[in-house]
Tab-separated table of C-alpha atoms and ligand atoms in Angstrom:
chain	number	residue	atom	x	y	z
A	1	MET	CA	17.471	-17.863	-14.325
A	2	TRP	CA	16.570	-14.397	-14.946
A	3	GLU	CA	19.856	-12.847	-16.300
A	4	ASN	CA	18.702	-12.325	-19.944
A	5	LEU	CA	15.426	-10.875	-19.421
A	6	GLU	CA	15.118	-7.352	-21.371
A	7	VAL	CA	12.193	-5.340	-21.437
A	8	THR	CA	11.090	-3.580	-24.785
A	9	VAL	CA	9.316	-0.106	-25.142
A	10	GLU	CA	6.714	0.818	-27.090
A	11	LYS	CA	5.842	4.227	-26.954
A	12	THR	CA	2.067	5.613	-27.344
A	13	PRO	CA	2.286	7.844	-30.394
A	14	GLU	CA	2.095	11.809	-29.231
A	15	THR	CA	-1.026	12.323	-31.008
A	16	ALA	CA	-2.591	9.364	-29.307
A	17	ARG	CA	-1.443	10.397	-25.398
A	18	LYS	CA	-4.217	11.697	-23.210
A	19	ALA	CA	-5.169	15.182	-21.933
A	20	LYS	CA	-3.733	15.207	-18.117
A	21	PRO	CA	-6.113	16.088	-15.716
A	22	ALA	CA	-6.060	19.592	-13.544
A	23	GLN	CA	-4.027	19.047	-10.319
A	24	ASP	CA	-6.696	20.139	-8.312
A	25	ALA	CA	-8.929	17.810	-9.449
A	26	LEU	CA	-6.838	14.505	-9.087
A	27	GLY	CA	-8.679	12.752	-5.948
A	28	PHE	CA	-7.112	8.729	-5.985
A	29	GLY	CA	-6.586	5.973	-8.865
A	30	LYS	CA	-9.372	7.988	-11.139
A	31	TYR	CA	-6.760	8.756	-14.113
A	32	PHE	CA	-4.294	6.431	-15.487
A	33	THR	CA	-1.132	7.411	-17.486
A	34	ASP	CA	-0.259	6.622	-21.365
A	35	HIS	CA	1.881	3.647	-20.771
A	36	MET	CA	2.112	0.487	-18.755
A	37	PHE	CA	4.794	-2.435	-18.030
A	38	MET	CA	3.418	-5.598	-18.918
A	39	MET	CA	5.014	-9.226	-19.324
A	40	VAL	CA	3.546	-12.897	-19.407
A	41	TRP	CA	4.436	-16.188	-17.697
A	42	ASN	CA	3.955	-19.909	-18.187
A	43	LYS	CA	5.682	-22.569	-17.710
A	44	GLN	CA	7.450	-23.681	-21.026
A	45	GLN	CA	9.018	-20.015	-21.022
A	46	GLY	CA	8.706	-18.350	-17.746
A	47	TRP	CA	8.517	-14.913	-17.642
A	48	HIS	CA	8.431	-13.436	-21.386
A	49	ASP	CA	7.057	-10.592	-23.513
A	50	ILE	CA	8.481	-8.078	-21.210
A	51	LYS	CA	7.709	-4.543	-22.446
A	52	ILE	CA	6.512	-1.196	-21.401
A	53	CYS	CA	3.667	-0.539	-23.882
A	54	PRO	CA	0.829	1.971	-24.308
A	55	TYR	CA	-1.993	1.620	-21.668
A	56	GLN	CA	-4.334	-0.806	-22.807
A	57	GLN	CA	-7.252	-3.189	-22.461
A	58	PHE	CA	-6.965	-6.940	-21.879
A	59	HIS	CA	-8.791	-9.269	-23.714
A	60	LEU	CA	-9.696	-12.166	-20.896
A	61	ASP	CA	-11.519	-15.260	-21.639
A	62	PRO	CA	-14.556	-15.304	-19.097
A	63	ALA	CA	-12.869	-18.826	-18.027
A	64	ALA	CA	-9.899	-16.484	-16.706
A	65	MET	CA	-8.531	-18.168	-13.455
A	66	ILE	CA	-8.549	-15.111	-11.467
A	67	PHE	CA	-12.521	-14.508	-11.885
A	68	HIS	CA	-13.523	-17.705	-9.865
A	69	TYR	CA	-10.702	-18.303	-7.309
A	70	GLY	CA	-9.212	-14.692	-7.182
A	71	GLN	CA	-5.532	-15.634	-7.916
A	72	GLY	CA	-4.667	-12.121	-7.835
A	73	ILE	CA	-1.955	-9.755	-6.072
A	74	PHE	CA	-0.869	-6.175	-5.943
A	75	GLU	CA	1.441	-3.722	-4.437
A	76	GLY	CA	0.719	-0.052	-3.901
A	77	MET	CA	3.928	2.391	-4.012
A	78	LYS	CA	4.445	5.863	-4.813
A	79	ALA	CA	6.795	7.956	-7.294
A	80	TYR	CA	7.510	11.547	-6.418
A	81	ARG	CA	8.677	14.910	-8.696
A	82	GLU	CA	10.054	18.104	-7.066
A	83	GLU	CA	9.719	21.411	-9.128
A	84	ASP	CA	13.100	20.817	-10.283
A	85	GLY	CA	12.285	18.249	-11.990
A	86	GLN	CA	14.169	15.390	-9.543
A	87	MET	CA	12.009	12.117	-9.135
A	88	PHE	CA	11.992	9.543	-6.453
A	89	LEU	CA	10.791	6.121	-5.331
A	90	PHE	CA	10.211	5.113	-1.980
A	91	ARG	CA	11.784	1.571	-0.938
A	92	PRO	CA	10.513	0.349	-3.938
A	93	LEU	CA	12.645	-3.362	-3.508
A	94	ASP	CA	10.459	-3.684	-0.063
A	95	ASN	CA	7.321	-3.636	-2.451
A	96	PHE	CA	8.782	-5.884	-4.841
A	97	GLU	CA	9.784	-8.299	-2.204
A	98	ARG	CA	6.858	-8.195	-0.499
A	99	MET	CA	4.702	-9.286	-3.635
A	100	ASN	CA	7.166	-11.883	-4.061
A	101	ARG	CA	5.965	-13.036	-0.805
A	102	SER	CA	2.511	-12.534	-1.908
A	103	ALA	CA	3.021	-14.870	-5.086
A	104	GLN	CA	4.606	-17.477	-3.072
A	105	ARG	CA	1.571	-17.532	-0.515
A	106	ILE	CA	-1.236	-18.128	-2.955
A	107	CYS	CA	1.244	-20.112	-5.620
A	108	MET	CA	2.342	-17.447	-8.478
A	109	PRO	CA	5.409	-17.753	-9.885
A	110	ARG	CA	7.877	-15.206	-8.303
A	111	PHE	CA	9.849	-12.489	-10.228
A	112	PRO	CA	13.130	-10.592	-10.367
A	113	ALA	CA	12.701	-8.041	-7.878
A	114	GLU	CA	15.852	-6.104	-8.446
A	115	LYS	CA	15.342	-6.057	-12.103
A	116	MET	CA	11.719	-4.854	-11.481
A	117	VAL	CA	12.972	-1.789	-9.663
A	118	GLN	CA	14.835	-0.860	-12.899
A	119	TRP	CA	12.048	-1.803	-15.204
A	120	LEU	CA	9.591	0.328	-12.799
A	121	LYS	CA	12.392	3.657	-12.964
A	122	ALA	CA	12.122	3.187	-16.938
A	123	LEU	CA	8.368	3.458	-16.683
A	124	VAL	CA	8.516	6.179	-14.199
A	125	TYR	CA	10.670	8.340	-16.347
A	126	LEU	CA	8.683	7.604	-19.559
A	127	GLU	CA	5.554	8.697	-17.638
A	128	ARG	CA	7.371	11.888	-15.874
A	129	ASP	CA	4.968	14.290	-17.050
A	130	TRP	CA	2.336	12.835	-15.396
A	131	ILE	CA	3.452	12.853	-11.713
A	132	PRO	CA	2.226	16.078	-9.680
A	133	THR	CA	4.441	18.208	-7.928
A	134	GLY	CA	1.831	19.963	-5.373
A	135	PRO	CA	1.545	19.235	-1.849
A	136	GLY	CA	0.686	15.900	-0.953
A	137	ALA	CA	0.459	14.938	-4.743
A	138	ALA	CA	2.316	11.528	-6.107
A	139	LEU	CA	2.272	9.317	-8.983
A	140	TYR	CA	0.419	6.377	-7.290
A	141	ILE	CA	1.978	2.942	-8.868
A	142	ARG	CA	-0.089	-0.429	-8.977
A	143	PRO	CA	1.634	-3.416	-9.607
A	144	THR	CA	-0.668	-6.510	-10.061
A	145	MET	CA	-0.374	-10.496	-10.921
A	146	ILE	CA	-3.286	-12.277	-11.738
A	147	GLY	CA	-3.909	-15.705	-13.069
A	148	VAL	CA	-5.292	-15.588	-16.378
A	149	ASP	CA	-5.732	-18.929	-18.227
A	150	PRO	CA	-9.102	-20.542	-18.860
A	151	ALA	CA	-9.704	-23.600	-16.706
A	152	LEU	CA	-12.947	-24.194	-13.796
A	153	GLY	CA	-10.606	-26.606	-11.551
A	154	ALA	CA	-9.690	-25.163	-8.370
A	155	HIS	CA	-5.857	-25.205	-8.692
A	156	PRO	CA	-3.415	-22.502	-9.186
A	157	ALA	CA	-3.608	-21.003	-12.995
A	158	SER	CA	-0.850	-22.076	-15.578
A	159	ASP	CA	-0.484	-18.940	-16.847
A	160	TYR	CA	-0.042	-15.218	-15.686
A	161	TYR	CA	-0.303	-11.234	-16.076
A	162	PHE	CA	1.951	-9.077	-14.301
A	163	TYR	CA	1.522	-5.674	-15.369
A	164	ILE	CA	1.986	-1.913	-13.412
A	165	ILE	CA	-0.059	0.742	-13.908
A	166	ALA	CA	0.262	4.048	-12.499
A	167	SER	CA	-2.174	6.787	-11.466
A	168	PRO	CA	-1.662	10.489	-10.557
A	169	VAL	CA	-3.385	11.108	-7.112
A	170	GLY	CA	-3.935	14.192	-5.147
A	171	ALA	CA	-3.110	14.782	-1.491
A	172	TYR	CA	-5.192	12.141	0.796
A	173	TYR	CA	-6.960	14.474	2.424
A	174	ALA	CA	-8.785	16.990	0.277
A	175	GLU	CA	-9.694	18.882	4.018
A	176	GLY	CA	-6.118	18.412	5.156
A	177	PHE	CA	-4.375	16.736	7.608
A	178	ASN	CA	-7.052	16.243	10.322
A	179	PRO	CA	-7.834	13.235	12.531
A	180	THR	CA	-10.409	10.426	11.359
A	181	LYS	CA	-13.060	9.101	13.295
A	182	ILE	CA	-12.500	5.090	13.739
A	183	TYR	CA	-15.054	2.078	13.841
A	184	VAL	CA	-14.101	-0.673	16.217
A	185	SER	CA	-15.442	-4.032	14.527
A	186	ASP	CA	-15.946	-7.002	17.204
A	187	GLU	CA	-18.137	-8.708	14.709
A	188	GLN	CA	-16.159	-9.352	11.193
A	189	SER	CA	-12.676	-9.925	11.144
A	190	ARG	CA	-10.162	-9.102	8.663
A	191	ALA	CA	-7.606	-11.854	8.997
A	192	ALA	CA	-7.040	-15.115	10.795
A	193	LYS	CA	-3.958	-17.029	11.609
A	194	GLY	CA	-2.822	-19.132	9.299
A	195	GLY	CA	-4.628	-17.227	7.111
A	196	VAL	CA	-3.493	-14.917	4.300
A	197	GLY	CA	-3.479	-10.991	6.239
A	198	ASN	CA	0.100	-10.721	5.837
A	199	VAL	CA	0.169	-10.741	2.033
A	200	LYS	CA	-1.001	-8.068	-0.331
A	201	VAL	CA	-4.008	-10.334	-1.809
A	202	ALA	CA	-6.882	-9.317	-3.739
A	203	GLY	CA	-9.711	-11.470	-1.760
A	204	ASN	CA	-8.690	-9.382	1.344
A	205	TYR	CA	-10.138	-6.418	0.180
A	206	ALA	CA	-13.675	-7.609	-0.972
A	207	ALA	CA	-13.868	-9.322	2.567
A	208	SER	CA	-13.332	-5.783	4.059
A	209	PHE	CA	-15.827	-3.877	2.003
A	210	TYR	CA	-18.970	-5.032	3.958
A	211	THR	CA	-17.689	-3.657	7.583
A	212	GLN	CA	-16.337	-0.438	5.452
A	213	GLU	CA	-19.879	0.064	4.747
A	214	VAL	CA	-21.358	-0.360	7.898
A	215	ALA	CA	-18.648	1.910	9.483
A	216	GLN	CA	-19.253	4.502	6.700
A	217	LYS	CA	-23.075	4.199	7.233
A	218	ALA	CA	-22.415	5.020	11.273
A	219	GLY	CA	-20.458	7.993	10.444
A	220	TYR	CA	-17.184	6.655	10.307
A	221	THR	CA	-14.003	6.952	8.033
A	222	GLN	CA	-12.232	3.406	8.582
A	223	VAL	CA	-12.624	0.494	10.683
A	224	LEU	CA	-10.476	-0.837	13.423
A	225	TRP	CA	-9.851	-4.565	13.094
A	226	LEU	CA	-9.712	-6.742	16.075
A	227	ASP	CA	-7.882	-10.467	15.879
A	228	ALA	CA	-10.665	-13.280	14.481
A	229	CYS	CA	-10.033	-15.356	17.799
A	230	GLU	CA	-10.950	-13.444	20.638
A	231	HIS	CA	-12.072	-10.017	19.319
A	232	ARG	CA	-9.822	-8.309	21.530
A	233	TYR	CA	-6.516	-7.486	20.042
A	234	CYS	CA	-5.943	-4.390	17.667
A	235	GLU	CA	-4.609	-5.550	14.291
A	236	GLU	CA	-5.056	-2.712	11.700
A	237	VAL	CA	-7.055	0.057	10.712
A	238	GLY	CA	-8.794	0.050	7.230
A	239	THR	CA	-6.075	-0.824	4.878
A	240	SER	CA	-3.198	0.584	6.969
A	241	ASN	CA	-1.120	-0.386	10.233
A	242	ILE	CA	-2.355	1.257	13.476
A	243	PHE	CA	0.088	3.049	15.918
A	244	PHE	CA	-0.877	4.053	19.471
A	245	VAL	CA	1.234	6.507	21.962
A	246	ILE	CA	0.415	5.148	25.110
A	247	GLY	CA	2.055	6.905	28.267
A	248	ASP	CA	5.906	8.051	26.633
A	249	GLU	CA	5.735	4.529	24.686
A	250	LEU	CA	5.213	4.240	20.683
A	251	VAL	CA	3.045	0.975	20.342
A	252	THR	CA	2.016	-1.342	17.427
A	253	PRO	CA	0.838	-4.748	17.303
A	254	PRO	CA	3.317	-7.600	16.037
A	255	LEU	CA	3.673	-8.866	12.743
A	256	ASP	CA	2.377	-12.306	14.104
A	257	GLY	CA	0.972	-13.828	10.248
A	258	THR	CA	-2.340	-11.857	10.582
A	259	ILE	CA	-1.017	-8.260	9.988
A	260	LEU	CA	0.563	-6.778	6.748
A	261	PRO	CA	3.926	-5.497	6.904
A	262	GLY	CA	3.594	-2.328	5.935
A	263	ILE	CA	6.488	-0.716	4.356
A	264	THR	CA	5.624	2.964	6.235
A	265	ARG	CA	5.242	0.840	9.367
A	266	ASP	CA	8.572	-0.060	9.275
A	267	SER	CA	9.519	3.315	8.554
A	268	VAL	CA	7.861	4.649	11.480
A	269	ILE	CA	9.605	2.518	13.609
A	270	LYS	CA	12.965	3.199	12.591
A	271	LEU	CA	12.384	6.581	12.283
A	272	ALA	CA	10.908	7.200	16.003
A	273	GLU	CA	13.603	4.814	17.254
A	274	SER	CA	16.181	6.906	15.559
A	275	TRP	CA	14.501	10.291	17.607
A	276	GLY	CA	14.666	8.293	20.735
A	277	VAL	CA	11.448	7.456	20.941
A	278	ARG	CA	10.695	3.937	22.525
A	279	VAL	CA	8.707	1.338	20.611
A	280	ALA	CA	7.148	-1.696	21.160
A	281	GLU	CA	5.848	-4.255	18.987
A	282	ARG	CA	3.503	-5.919	21.371
A	283	PRO	CA	-0.260	-7.390	21.392
A	284	ILE	CA	-2.413	-4.462	22.507
A	285	ALA	CA	-5.749	-5.618	23.848
A	286	ILE	CA	-8.673	-2.671	22.896
A	287	ASP	CA	-9.778	-2.806	26.221
A	288	GLU	CA	-6.020	-1.247	27.257
A	289	VAL	CA	-6.521	1.501	24.738
A	290	PHE	CA	-10.140	2.430	26.048
A	291	ALA	CA	-8.574	2.534	29.854
A	292	ALA	CA	-5.869	4.673	28.140
A	293	SER	CA	-8.334	6.665	26.710
A	294	LYS	CA	-10.227	7.227	30.128
A	295	SER	CA	-7.129	7.805	32.135
A	296	GLY	CA	-5.549	10.573	29.776
A	297	LYS	CA	-2.523	8.191	28.954
A	298	LEU	CA	-3.236	7.594	25.480
A	299	LYS	CA	-1.760	10.729	23.936
A	300	GLU	CA	-2.019	9.644	20.267
A	301	ALA	CA	-3.090	7.176	17.864
A	302	PHE	CA	-2.453	7.207	13.963
A	303	ALA	CA	-2.494	4.991	11.115
A	304	SER	CA	0.104	4.243	8.654
A	305	GLY	CA	0.465	3.439	5.016
A	306	THR	CA	1.808	4.681	1.292
A	307	ALA	CA	-1.345	6.224	0.410
A	308	ALA	CA	-1.764	8.809	3.255
A	309	VAL	CA	1.512	8.459	5.016
A	310	ILE	CA	0.236	8.901	8.436
A	311	SER	CA	-3.333	9.177	9.116
A	312	PRO	CA	-4.275	10.699	13.143
A	313	VAL	CA	-7.195	9.045	14.734
A	314	GLY	CA	-9.102	11.698	16.690
A	315	GLU	CA	-11.862	9.558	17.996
A	316	LEU	CA	-12.701	5.538	18.679
A	317	ALA	CA	-16.245	4.341	18.834
A	318	PHE	CA	-16.952	0.988	20.399
A	319	LYS	CA	-20.906	-0.347	20.565
A	320	ASP	CA	-22.508	3.028	22.154
A	321	GLU	CA	-19.176	4.270	23.617
A	322	ILE	CA	-16.817	6.914	21.935
A	323	TYR	CA	-13.182	7.111	23.465
A	324	PRO	CA	-11.535	10.602	22.221
A	325	VAL	CA	-7.809	10.432	21.415
A	326	ASN	CA	-5.911	13.638	21.923
A	327	ASN	CA	-8.914	15.645	22.424
A	328	GLY	CA	-9.542	15.063	18.448
A	329	GLN	CA	-6.052	16.846	17.859
A	330	VAL	CA	-3.502	15.586	15.609
A	331	GLY	CA	-0.435	14.632	18.141
A	332	GLU	CA	2.887	15.848	17.779
A	333	LEU	CA	4.689	12.581	17.033
A	334	ALA	CA	2.051	11.941	14.129
A	335	GLN	CA	2.784	15.333	12.885
A	336	ARG	CA	6.613	14.716	13.119
A	337	LEU	CA	6.558	11.580	11.559
A	338	TYR	CA	4.057	12.979	8.636
A	339	ASP	CA	6.081	15.704	7.991
A	340	GLU	CA	9.582	13.674	8.140
A	341	LEU	CA	8.541	11.006	6.038
A	342	GLN	CA	7.048	13.376	3.276
A	343	ALA	CA	10.225	15.461	3.322
A	344	ILE	CA	12.573	12.305	3.051
A	345	GLN	CA	10.367	10.892	-0.068
A	346	HIS	CA	10.553	14.093	-1.830
A	347	GLY	CA	14.322	14.131	-1.437
A	348	ARG	CA	14.167	17.080	1.069
A	349	ALA	CA	15.743	15.395	3.789
A	350	ALA	CA	18.603	13.445	4.906
A	351	ASP	CA	17.996	9.854	3.915
A	352	PRO	CA	19.729	8.062	6.680
A	353	PHE	CA	18.495	4.317	5.907
A	354	LYS	CA	19.077	4.856	2.320
A	355	TRP	CA	15.371	4.460	1.373
A	356	VAL	CA	14.956	6.934	-1.425
A	357	VAL	CA	15.814	5.859	-5.176
A	358	ARG	CA	16.307	8.446	-7.240
A	359	VAL	CA	14.929	8.271	-10.976
A	360	GLY	CA	16.413	9.720	-14.356
B	401	PLP	C1	-1.009	-1.687	1.959
B	401	PLP	C2	-1.542	-2.224	3.175
B	401	PLP	C3	-0.854	-1.783	4.304
B	401	PLP	C4	0.072	-0.521	4.691
B	401	PLP	O1	1.294	-1.028	3.815
B	401	PLP	P1	2.458	0.408	3.236
B	401	PLP	O2	3.591	-0.757	2.634
B	401	PLP	O3	2.971	0.857	4.261
B	401	PLP	O4	2.063	1.030	2.233
B	401	PLP	C5	-1.302	-2.255	5.525
B	401	PLP	N1	-2.562	-2.988	5.832
B	401	PLP	C6	-2.840	-3.367	4.647
B	401	PLP	C7	-3.869	-4.512	4.872
B	401	PLP	C8	-2.792	-3.271	3.223
B	401	PLP	O5	-3.183	-3.732	2.363
């Protein structure tokens, strides 16, 4: 059904192009490139008006479905550029396949994932001068789908926009690869079994902001979420997956429906296994983590996600207790994973799992 879809390219006139921001002031998601990808869906035509066009605003009806019932999904991925001009995407098809699972879960139309990788490559190539090359810097890519027709009935939209915007971003940690302090929440939950925690739907993030603010006011960077039923098992940290090294085993919670199946998470598991590390995907009670911290068996904790790749955890706080991890130092495995993943993403290391897609 998708064989005949073609993309048209409408370039932004040179004179209308934006000045590029200084590489050392990029931050995260503050600047957007000159072009975007865009397509429209309705029942009669399916996906149509497929184009790469000048970055532009939308005119939406105030009654557009997205504003009421939150039918919105997104992805987060990165394009990397080397000094010599080579450009790479990391596992882009996995992102688009995950986005199709998100679409299906909240009754939005699916799209051709493999074609989307081709269209994304065309967009990234067109925007190649926007890809920063500094250490840790990349072009962050945000595919998004929203329901747009005006209607107030609580039912799925009948018209959708799919678009991709891109933003040059700096190293996630301005202050370096330092361990973060994490706040363990047993009051709110991120996701419940049978809900939408395993898909990247917009409402999940709005629901997490309150607890995130509580944590930040108390001096913590991120929230470690526990399960919604017993407030006992570790699920995720902020918008990243969580790993612990307990004894000589790398452990992470299983994908049981409440956890987002991170592509970085999957890459960490596969890389660690290929190095001979014992990896277990199993429920991890927070008490087990605290006991391991006290007995010295908790060697490392770190989060994984596209934005920061690997984010080491130096301290966990729960109620009035503080549980240090590895004396607040970056762990050996976290450092090795961070270095190796970055090297693969930049095309500098062997790519045994065929994760990297070359652009141009
Ligand atoms: C996006 C996301 C992740 C990380 O996924 P990656 O594919 O590794 O970037 C983890 N948890 C949540 C809740 C997320 O939204």
